[in-house]
PDB file of C-alpha atoms in Angstrom:
ATOM      1  CA  LEU A 209      54.215  45.196-116.874  1.00  0.00           C
ATOM      2  CA  GLY A 210      56.279  42.181-115.822  1.00  0.00           C
ATOM      3  CA  LEU A 211      56.881  41.136-112.228  1.00  0.00           C
ATOM      4  CA  ARG A 212      60.291  41.956-110.776  1.00  0.00           C
ATOM      5  CA  LYS A 213      62.400  39.562-108.695  1.00  0.00           C
ATOM      6  CA  SER A 214      63.412  42.474-106.503  1.00  0.00           C
ATOM      7  CA  LEU A 215      59.914  42.537-105.043  1.00  0.00           C
ATOM      8  CA  ASN A 216      60.339  38.895-103.862  1.00  0.00           C
ATOM      9  CA  LEU A 217      57.287  37.811-105.840  1.00  0.00           C
ATOM     10  CA  LEU A 218      59.300  35.389-108.006  1.00  0.00           C
ATOM     11  CA  ASP A 219      61.701  32.688-106.903  1.00  0.00           C
ATOM     12  CA  CYS A 220      65.136  32.086-108.463  1.00  0.00           C
ATOM     13  CA  PHE A 221      63.565  30.115-111.280  1.00  0.00           C
ATOM     14  CA  GLY A 222      61.125  32.914-112.118  1.00  0.00           C
ATOM     15  CA  THR A 223      58.118  31.017-110.666  1.00  0.00           C
ATOM     16  CA  LEU A 224      55.383  32.951-108.968  1.00  0.00           C
ATOM     17  CA  ALA A 225      54.751  31.554-105.494  1.00  0.00           C
ATOM     18  CA  VAL A 226      51.283  32.173-103.990  1.00  0.00           C
ATOM     19  CA  VAL A 227      50.781  31.458-100.299  1.00  0.00           C
ATOM     20  CA  VAL A 228      47.181  31.036 -99.169  1.00  0.00           C
ATOM     21  CA  SER A 229      46.379  31.180 -95.479  1.00  0.00           C
ATOM     22  CA  ILE A 230      43.096  29.559 -94.338  1.00  0.00           C
ATOM     23  CA  GLN A 231      41.735  30.449 -90.937  1.00  0.00           C
ATOM     24  CA  GLU A 232      39.340  27.780 -89.681  1.00  0.00           C
ATOM     25  CA  GLU A 233      36.210  28.853 -87.787  1.00  0.00           C
ATOM     26  CA  ASP A 234      36.188  27.903 -84.165  1.00  0.00           C
ATOM     27  CA  GLU A 235      34.844  24.337 -84.027  1.00  0.00           C
ATOM     28  CA  LEU A 236      32.868  24.935 -80.826  1.00  0.00           C
ATOM     29  CA  PHE A 237      31.050  27.956 -82.283  1.00  0.00           C
ATOM     30  CA  SER A 238      30.176  26.131 -85.513  1.00  0.00           C
ATOM     31  CA  SER A 239      28.652  23.135 -83.671  1.00  0.00           C
ATOM     32  CA  VAL A 240      26.508  25.099 -81.215  1.00  0.00           C
ATOM     33  CA  LYS A 241      23.807  27.402 -82.568  1.00  0.00           C
ATOM     34  CA  PRO A 242      23.386  30.805 -80.946  1.00  0.00           C
ATOM     35  CA  PHE A 243      20.768  30.734 -78.187  1.00  0.00           C
ATOM     36  CA  VAL A 244      17.878  33.138 -78.671  1.00  0.00           C
ATOM     37  CA  PRO A 245      15.121  33.119 -76.014  1.00  0.00           C
ATOM     38  CA  LYS A 246      11.630  32.663 -77.448  1.00  0.00           C
ATOM     39  CA  ASN A 247       8.882  35.210 -77.027  1.00  0.00           C
ATOM     40  CA  ASP A 248       7.095  34.398 -73.769  1.00  0.00           C
ATOM     41  CA  PHE A 249       3.882  36.271 -74.551  1.00  0.00           C
ATOM     42  CA  ASN A 250       1.738  33.142 -74.847  1.00  0.00           C
ATOM     43  CA  SER A 251       2.919  31.690 -71.557  1.00  0.00           C
ATOM     44  CA  MET A 252       2.544  35.064 -69.844  1.00  0.00           C
ATOM     45  CA  MET A 253      -1.016  35.355 -71.160  1.00  0.00           C
ATOM     46  CA  ARG A 254      -1.859  31.905 -69.830  1.00  0.00           C
ATOM     47  CA  GLY A 255      -0.275  32.913 -66.529  1.00  0.00           C
ATOM     48  CA  LEU A 256      -2.706  35.819 -66.174  1.00  0.00           C
ATOM     49  CA  PHE A 257      -5.570  33.360 -65.701  1.00  0.00           C
ATOM     50  CA  PHE A 258      -6.839  33.841 -62.119  1.00  0.00           C
ATOM     51  CA  ASP A 259      -4.030  36.306 -61.360  1.00  0.00           C
ATOM     52  CA  GLU A 260      -5.268  38.180 -58.292  1.00  0.00           C
ATOM     53  CA  ASP A 261      -2.637  40.916 -58.472  1.00  0.00           C
ATOM     54  CA  THR A 262      -3.628  42.201 -61.911  1.00  0.00           C
ATOM     55  CA  ALA A 263      -7.313  41.200 -62.319  1.00  0.00           C
ATOM     56  CA  ASP A 264      -9.787  44.074 -62.464  1.00  0.00           C
ATOM     57  CA  VAL A 265     -13.141  42.330 -63.025  1.00  0.00           C
ATOM     58  CA  CYS A 266     -14.895  39.397 -61.423  1.00  0.00           C
ATOM     59  CA  PHE A 267     -17.570  36.924 -62.537  1.00  0.00           C
ATOM     60  CA  GLU A 268     -19.914  35.522 -59.916  1.00  0.00           C
ATOM     61  CA  VAL A 269     -21.063  32.145 -61.225  1.00  0.00           C
ATOM     62  CA  GLY A 270     -23.697  30.161 -59.396  1.00  0.00           C
ATOM     63  CA  THR A 271     -24.044  30.939 -55.712  1.00  0.00           C
ATOM     64  CA  THR A 272     -20.467  30.668 -54.496  1.00  0.00           C
ATOM     65  CA  GLN A 273     -17.930  30.632 -57.341  1.00  0.00           C
ATOM     66  CA  MET A 274     -15.974  33.739 -58.320  1.00  0.00           C
ATOM     67  CA  PHE A 275     -13.690  33.995 -61.341  1.00  0.00           C
ATOM     68  CA  LEU A 276     -11.212  36.858 -61.723  1.00  0.00           C
ATOM     69  CA  ALA A 277     -10.396  38.257 -65.150  1.00  0.00           C
ATOM     70  CA  HIS A 278      -8.953  41.253 -66.992  1.00  0.00           C
ATOM     71  CA  ARG A 279     -11.147  43.732 -68.831  1.00  0.00           C
ATOM     72  CA  LEU A 280      -8.600  44.233 -71.632  1.00  0.00           C
ATOM     73  CA  VAL A 281      -8.208  40.496 -72.264  1.00  0.00           C
ATOM     74  CA  LEU A 282     -11.971  40.049 -72.390  1.00  0.00           C
ATOM     75  CA  LYS A 283     -12.430  43.028 -74.688  1.00  0.00           C
ATOM     76  CA  LYS A 284     -10.010  41.599 -77.234  1.00  0.00           C
ATOM     77  CA  CYS A 285     -10.723  37.870 -76.878  1.00  0.00           C
ATOM     78  CA  ALA A 286     -14.307  37.629 -75.596  1.00  0.00           C
ATOM     79  CA  PRO A 287     -16.196  40.865 -76.365  1.00  0.00           C
ATOM     80  CA  MET A 288     -19.565  39.517 -75.217  1.00  0.00           C
ATOM     81  CA  LEU A 289     -18.176  38.696 -71.782  1.00  0.00           C
ATOM     82  CA  SER A 290     -16.538  42.104 -71.652  1.00  0.00           C
ATOM     83  CA  ALA A 291     -19.870  43.741 -72.497  1.00  0.00           C
ATOM     84  CA  LEU A 292     -21.324  42.403 -69.250  1.00  0.00           C
ATOM     85  CA  PHE A 293     -19.151  44.881 -67.399  1.00  0.00           C
ATOM     86  CA  ASP A 294     -19.885  47.805 -69.701  1.00  0.00           C
ATOM     87  CA  SER A 295     -23.424  47.861 -68.350  1.00  0.00           C
ATOM     88  CA  SER A 296     -22.500  46.800 -64.822  1.00  0.00           C
ATOM     89  CA  ASN A 297     -22.677  49.327 -61.997  1.00  0.00           C
ATOM     90  CA  THR A 298     -21.853  46.766 -59.349  1.00  0.00           C
ATOM     91  CA  LEU A 299     -18.574  47.829 -57.755  1.00  0.00           C
ATOM     92  CA  GLU A 300     -17.182  46.551 -54.491  1.00  0.00           C
ATOM     93  CA  GLY A 301     -15.000  48.426 -52.061  1.00  0.00           C
ATOM     94  CA  ASP A 302     -11.914  47.400 -54.020  1.00  0.00           C
ATOM     95  CA  GLY A 303     -13.316  49.067 -57.152  1.00  0.00           C
ATOM     96  CA  MET A 304     -13.584  45.744 -59.006  1.00  0.00           C
ATOM     97  CA  ALA A 305     -16.565  45.404 -61.337  1.00  0.00           C
ATOM     98  CA  ARG A 306     -18.668  42.286 -60.964  1.00  0.00           C
ATOM     99  CA  ALA A 307     -21.012  40.455 -63.323  1.00  0.00           C
ATOM    100  CA  VAL A 308     -23.370  37.638 -62.396  1.00  0.00           C
ATOM    101  CA  ILE A 309     -23.600  34.481 -64.533  1.00  0.00           C
ATOM    102  CA  THR A 310     -26.639  32.332 -63.765  1.00  0.00           C
ATOM    103  CA  ASP A 311     -27.024  30.067 -66.793  1.00  0.00           C
ATOM    104  CA  VAL A 312     -23.601  28.380 -66.947  1.00  0.00           C
ATOM    105  CA  LYS A 313     -22.280  25.834 -64.487  1.00  0.00           C
ATOM    106  CA  PRO A 314     -19.133  26.972 -62.618  1.00  0.00           C
ATOM    107  CA  GLU A 315     -17.043  24.051 -63.885  1.00  0.00           C
ATOM    108  CA  VAL A 316     -18.023  24.862 -67.480  1.00  0.00           C
ATOM    109  CA  PHE A 317     -17.420  28.594 -67.072  1.00  0.00           C
ATOM    110  CA  ARG A 318     -13.942  27.900 -65.704  1.00  0.00           C
ATOM    111  CA  LEU A 319     -13.103  25.920 -68.850  1.00  0.00           C
ATOM    112  CA  LEU A 320     -14.572  28.666 -71.026  1.00  0.00           C
ATOM    113  CA  LEU A 321     -12.553  31.389 -69.328  1.00  0.00           C
ATOM    114  CA  ALA A 322      -9.380  29.308 -69.399  1.00  0.00           C
ATOM    115  CA  ASN A 323      -9.790  28.984 -73.167  1.00  0.00           C
ATOM    116  CA  VAL A 324     -10.072  32.773 -73.478  1.00  0.00           C
ATOM    117  CA  TYR A 325      -6.646  33.004 -71.834  1.00  0.00           C
ATOM    118  CA  GLY A 326      -5.145  30.539 -74.296  1.00  0.00           C
ATOM    119  CA  ARG A 327      -5.107  27.488 -72.083  1.00  0.00           C
ATOM    120  CA  SER A 328      -5.658  24.082 -73.662  1.00  0.00           C
ATOM    121  CA  MET A 329      -8.399  21.789 -72.428  1.00  0.00           C
ATOM    122  CA  ALA A 330      -7.922  18.245 -71.187  1.00  0.00           C
ATOM    123  CA  ALA A 331      -9.714  15.606 -73.249  1.00  0.00           C
ATOM    124  CA  ASP A 332     -11.551  14.326 -70.174  1.00  0.00           C
ATOM    125  CA  ASP A 333     -12.895  17.803 -69.391  1.00  0.00           C
ATOM    126  CA  MET A 334     -14.099  18.204 -72.949  1.00  0.00           C
ATOM    127  CA  LYS A 335     -15.765  14.798 -72.935  1.00  0.00           C
ATOM    128  CA  THR A 336     -17.483  15.382 -69.584  1.00  0.00           C
ATOM    129  CA  HIS A 337     -18.817  18.877 -70.305  1.00  0.00           C
ATOM    130  CA  VAL A 338     -18.996  18.951 -74.112  1.00  0.00           C
ATOM    131  CA  LYS A 339     -22.634  20.050 -74.499  1.00  0.00           C
ATOM    132  CA  GLY A 340     -22.348  22.608 -71.705  1.00  0.00           C
ATOM    133  CA  ILE A 341     -19.237  24.000 -73.396  1.00  0.00           C
ATOM    134  CA  ILE A 342     -21.013  24.208 -76.753  1.00  0.00           C
ATOM    135  CA  ASP A 343     -23.963  26.035 -75.194  1.00  0.00           C
ATOM    136  CA  ALA A 344     -21.815  28.516 -73.251  1.00  0.00           C
ATOM    137  CA  ALA A 345     -19.399  29.143 -76.123  1.00  0.00           C
ATOM    138  CA  ASP A 346     -22.329  29.770 -78.449  1.00  0.00           C
ATOM    139  CA  LYS A 347     -23.991  32.196 -76.051  1.00  0.00           C
ATOM    140  CA  TYR A 348     -20.819  34.214 -75.467  1.00  0.00           C
ATOM    141  CA  ALA A 349     -19.463  33.887 -79.021  1.00  0.00           C
ATOM    142  CA  ILE A 350     -16.234  32.054 -78.208  1.00  0.00           C
ATOM    143  CA  VAL A 351     -16.181  30.646 -81.728  1.00  0.00           C
ATOM    144  CA  ASN A 352     -12.976  28.622 -81.660  1.00  0.00           C
ATOM    145  CA  LEU A 353     -14.075  26.806 -78.499  1.00  0.00           C
ATOM    146  CA  LYS A 354     -17.572  26.221 -79.861  1.00  0.00           C
ATOM    147  CA  LEU A 355     -16.232  24.584 -83.021  1.00  0.00           C
ATOM    148  CA  GLU A 356     -13.659  22.572 -81.058  1.00  0.00           C
ATOM    149  CA  ALA A 357     -16.383  21.256 -78.757  1.00  0.00           C
ATOM    150  CA  GLU A 358     -18.713  20.591 -81.692  1.00  0.00           C
ATOM    151  CA  ALA A 359     -16.016  18.523 -83.411  1.00  0.00           C
ATOM    152  CA  ALA A 360     -15.434  16.590 -80.174  1.00  0.00           C
ATOM    153  CA  TYR A 361     -19.166  15.942 -79.828  1.00  0.00           C
ATOM    154  CA  VAL A 362     -19.467  14.708 -83.413  1.00  0.00           C
ATOM    155  CA  LYS A 363     -16.460  12.424 -82.949  1.00  0.00           C
ATOM    156  CA  SER A 364     -17.718  10.925 -79.694  1.00  0.00           C
ATOM    157  CA  THR A 365     -21.428  10.616 -80.553  1.00  0.00           C
ATOM    158  CA  LYS A 366     -22.838   7.688 -82.455  1.00  0.00           C
ATOM    159  CA  ILE A 367     -25.793   8.855 -84.506  1.00  0.00           C
ATOM    160  CA  THR A 368     -28.716   6.436 -84.460  1.00  0.00           C
ATOM    161  CA  MET A 369     -32.319   6.528 -85.607  1.00  0.00           C
ATOM    162  CA  GLU A 370     -33.303   7.059 -81.976  1.00  0.00           C
ATOM    163  CA  ASN A 371     -31.186  10.189 -81.442  1.00  0.00           C
ATOM    164  CA  ALA A 372     -30.947  11.562 -84.985  1.00  0.00           C
ATOM    165  CA  MET A 373     -33.898  13.939 -84.730  1.00  0.00           C
ATOM    166  CA  ASP A 374     -32.850  15.323 -81.335  1.00  0.00           C
ATOM    167  CA  ASN A 375     -29.330  15.936 -82.598  1.00  0.00           C
ATOM    168  CA  LEU A 376     -30.655  17.500 -85.788  1.00  0.00           C
ATOM    169  CA  LEU A 377     -32.852  19.957 -83.876  1.00  0.00           C
ATOM    170  CA  TYR A 378     -29.998  20.736 -81.461  1.00  0.00           C
ATOM    171  CA  ALA A 379     -27.624  21.387 -84.358  1.00  0.00           C
ATOM    172  CA  ASP A 380     -30.164  23.624 -86.075  1.00  0.00           C
ATOM    173  CA  ALA A 381     -30.856  25.660 -82.932  1.00  0.00           C
ATOM    174  CA  LEU A 382     -27.185  26.479 -82.318  1.00  0.00           C
ATOM    175  CA  ASN A 383     -25.958  26.601 -85.930  1.00  0.00           C
ATOM    176  CA  LEU A 384     -23.796  23.509 -85.468  1.00  0.00           C
ATOM    177  CA  ALA A 385     -23.176  22.907 -89.146  1.00  0.00           C
ATOM    178  CA  LEU A 386     -20.744  20.025 -88.634  1.00  0.00           C
ATOM    179  CA  LEU A 387     -23.169  18.131 -86.385  1.00  0.00           C
ATOM    180  CA  LYS A 388     -26.039  18.788 -88.773  1.00  0.00           C
ATOM    181  CA  GLU A 389     -23.926  17.438 -91.617  1.00  0.00           C
ATOM    182  CA  ALA A 390     -23.150  14.287 -89.608  1.00  0.00           C
ATOM    183  CA  VAL A 391     -26.846  13.681 -88.920  1.00  0.00           C
ATOM    184  CA  MET A 392     -27.789  14.350 -92.530  1.00  0.00           C
ATOM    185  CA  ASP A 393     -25.093  11.946 -93.708  1.00  0.00           C
ATOM    186  CA  PHE A 394     -26.462   9.257 -91.410  1.00  0.00           C
ATOM    187  CA  LEU A 395     -30.039   9.757 -92.601  1.00  0.00           C
ATOM    188  CA  ALA A 396     -28.949   9.773 -96.231  1.00  0.00           C
ATOM    189  CA  GLU A 397     -26.949   6.574 -95.779  1.00  0.00           C
ATOM    190  CA  ASN A 398     -29.930   4.939 -94.072  1.00  0.00           C
ATOM    191  CA  HIS A 399     -32.659   6.545 -96.169  1.00  0.00           C
ATOM    192  CA  ASP A 400     -34.711   3.340 -96.541  1.00  0.00           C
ATOM    193  CA  GLU A 401     -35.221   3.242 -92.781  1.00  0.00           C
ATOM    194  CA  ALA A 402     -35.339   7.031 -92.410  1.00  0.00           C
ATOM    195  CA  VAL A 403     -38.356   7.429 -94.698  1.00  0.00           C
ATOM    196  CA  THR A 404     -40.395   5.259 -92.328  1.00  0.00           C
ATOM    197  CA  LYS A 405     -39.889   7.704 -89.442  1.00  0.00           C
ATOM    198  CA  ASP A 406     -42.218  10.523 -88.455  1.00  0.00           C
ATOM    199  CA  PHE A 407     -40.784  13.893 -89.584  1.00  0.00           C
ATOM    200  CA  SER A 408     -43.891  15.915 -88.750  1.00  0.00           C
ATOM    201  CA  ASN A 409     -42.098  17.849 -86.010  1.00  0.00           C
ATOM    202  CA  ILE A 410     -39.164  18.781 -88.233  1.00  0.00           C
ATOM    203  CA  PRO A 411     -39.163  22.393 -89.562  1.00  0.00           C
ATOM    204  CA  GLY A 412     -39.561  22.788 -93.292  1.00  0.00           C
ATOM    205  CA  HIS A 413     -36.071  24.164 -93.895  1.00  0.00           C
ATOM    206  CA  LEU A 414     -34.590  21.027 -92.321  1.00  0.00           C
ATOM    207  CA  MET A 415     -36.570  18.865 -94.719  1.00  0.00           C
ATOM    208  CA  ARG A 416     -34.981  20.845 -97.549  1.00  0.00           C
ATOM    209  CA  ASP A 417     -31.539  20.230 -96.054  1.00  0.00           C
ATOM    210  CA  LEU A 418     -32.328  16.545 -95.830  1.00  0.00           C
ATOM    211  CA  LEU A 419     -33.239  16.413 -99.513  1.00  0.00           C
ATOM    212  CA  VAL A 420     -29.932  18.118-100.317  1.00  0.00           C
ATOM    213  CA  ALA A 421     -28.128  15.480 -98.249  1.00  0.00           C
ATOM    214  CA  PHE A 422     -29.887  12.717-100.157  1.00  0.00           C
ATOM    215  CA  GLY A 423     -28.818  14.325-103.418  1.00  0.00           C
ATOM    216  CA  MET A 424     -25.194  14.666-102.316  1.00  0.00           C
ATOM    217  CA  SER A 425     -25.081  11.028-101.233  1.00  0.00           C
ATOM    218  CA  LYS A 426     -26.249   9.932-104.676  1.00  0.00           C
ATOM    219  CA  ARG A 427     -23.509  12.024-106.284  1.00  0.00           C
ATOM    220  CA  ALA A 428     -21.031  10.302-103.940  1.00  0.00           C
ATOM    221  CA  GLY A 429     -19.145  13.558-103.376  1.00  0.00           C
ATOM    222  CA  LYS A 430     -18.841  14.418-107.059  1.00  0.00           C
ATOM    223  CA  GLY A 431     -19.096  18.128-107.798  1.00  0.00           C
ATOM    224  CA  ASN A 432     -19.929  19.745-111.070  1.00  0.00           C
ATOM    225  CA  GLY A 433     -16.268  20.356-111.893  1.00  0.00           C
ATOM    226  CA  LYS A 434     -16.344  24.004-110.923  1.00  0.00           C
ATOM    227  CA  GLU A 435     -13.826  25.264-108.371  1.00  0.00           C
ATOM    228  CA  LYS A 436     -16.484  27.353-106.615  1.00  0.00           C
ATOM    229  CA  ASP A 437     -19.180  24.721-106.324  1.00  0.00           C
ATOM    230  CA  PHE A 438     -19.703  25.635-102.673  1.00  0.00           C
ATOM    231  CA  LYS A 439     -22.974  23.726-102.358  1.00  0.00           C
ATOM    232  CA  ALA A 440     -21.123  20.464-102.952  1.00  0.00           C
ATOM    233  CA  MET A 441     -18.437  21.206-100.353  1.00  0.00           C
ATOM    234  CA  ARG A 442     -18.252  19.699 -96.898  1.00  0.00           C
ATOM    235  CA  VAL A 443     -18.674  21.932 -93.854  1.00  0.00           C
ATOM    236  CA  SER A 444     -14.999  21.730 -92.932  1.00  0.00           C
ATOM    237  CA  GLU A 445     -14.026  22.803 -96.449  1.00  0.00           C
ATOM    238  CA  LEU A 446     -16.347  25.797 -96.259  1.00  0.00           C
ATOM    239  CA  ARG A 447     -14.975  26.801 -92.853  1.00  0.00           C
ATOM    240  CA  MET A 448     -11.397  26.595 -94.103  1.00  0.00           C
ATOM    241  CA  LYS A 449     -12.219  28.833 -97.059  1.00  0.00           C
ATOM    242  CA  LEU A 450     -13.971  31.334 -94.785  1.00  0.00           C
ATOM    243  CA  ALA A 451     -11.035  31.386 -92.366  1.00  0.00           C
ATOM    244  CA  LYS A 452      -8.584  31.899 -95.221  1.00  0.00           C
ATOM    245  CA  ALA A 453     -10.664  34.844 -96.408  1.00  0.00           C
ATOM    246  CA  GLY A 454     -10.822  36.312 -92.902  1.00  0.00           C
ATOM    247  CA  LEU A 455     -14.570  35.744 -92.622  1.00  0.00           C
ATOM    248  CA  ASP A 456     -16.702  34.420 -89.772  1.00  0.00           C
ATOM    249  CA  VAL A 457     -16.591  30.611 -89.652  1.00  0.00           C
ATOM    250  CA  ASP A 458     -19.532  30.247 -87.270  1.00  0.00           C
ATOM    251  CA  GLY A 459     -22.961  29.850 -88.818  1.00  0.00           C
ATOM    252  CA  SER A 460     -25.235  27.594 -90.761  1.00  0.00           C
ATOM    253  CA  ARG A 461     -24.141  25.945 -93.991  1.00  0.00           C
ATOM    254  CA  GLU A 462     -26.378  28.326 -95.929  1.00  0.00           C
ATOM    255  CA  ALA A 463     -24.867  31.374 -94.218  1.00  0.00           C
ATOM    256  CA  MET A 464     -21.351  30.169 -94.981  1.00  0.00           C
ATOM    257  CA  ILE A 465     -22.147  29.634 -98.648  1.00  0.00           C
ATOM    258  CA  GLU A 466     -23.770  33.059 -98.829  1.00  0.00           C
ATOM    259  CA  ALA A 467     -20.675  34.672 -97.289  1.00  0.00           C
ATOM    260  CA  LEU A 468     -18.423  33.036 -99.865  1.00  0.00           C
TER     261      LEU A 468
END
């Protein structure tokens, strides 16, 4: 059907006129993004640290220090600390359960508990108390803090022939795979001098690890070309693979390889 002039769609020359109306978006709205408040859960969790109004358990550390905490937070984030209250029958008049800590210094326990509540640690605190933090985090299975402190210790410690054996035994006792790797690397790189040292006090399984380190140094990091050559991987690589698979990242190198 043709268009009719009577409908005012055509002008006197029979030309169709199309009028387009463009409505511009408000310039102010287009330049300012909508404000959406962020989820404050993390900051609220950090704010619960030492909160007297909501705490329901208390740690007595040393002879005078007391640290308040929350049973639910401990149960989810530090189960071994929470377990201290499961077997505790020590209740004060306020009904608050108490647990006594005798083998961790108060200043170290404060840092440990702060980490459980998601608080970051100052570099100076880590440097000053690094071995105490490693020991406490290992005992109470605060894995992320243990590995963070281990990495800080490895970074700040210069391995020498004089301290290599002590560090190796320490790493072996607490399953500090990254520290053990650092010591093994040092001994492998300085094998001519290392072979002149007395290894009679070193457990047999550590001698095996040392031979593996020597072998890896000769290969200069070259694997066998297989994607799953876990034995040729560095500790950090193994831990990343374990974390990606949702597996425990704390343990000896052998345990990590076995888990993968």
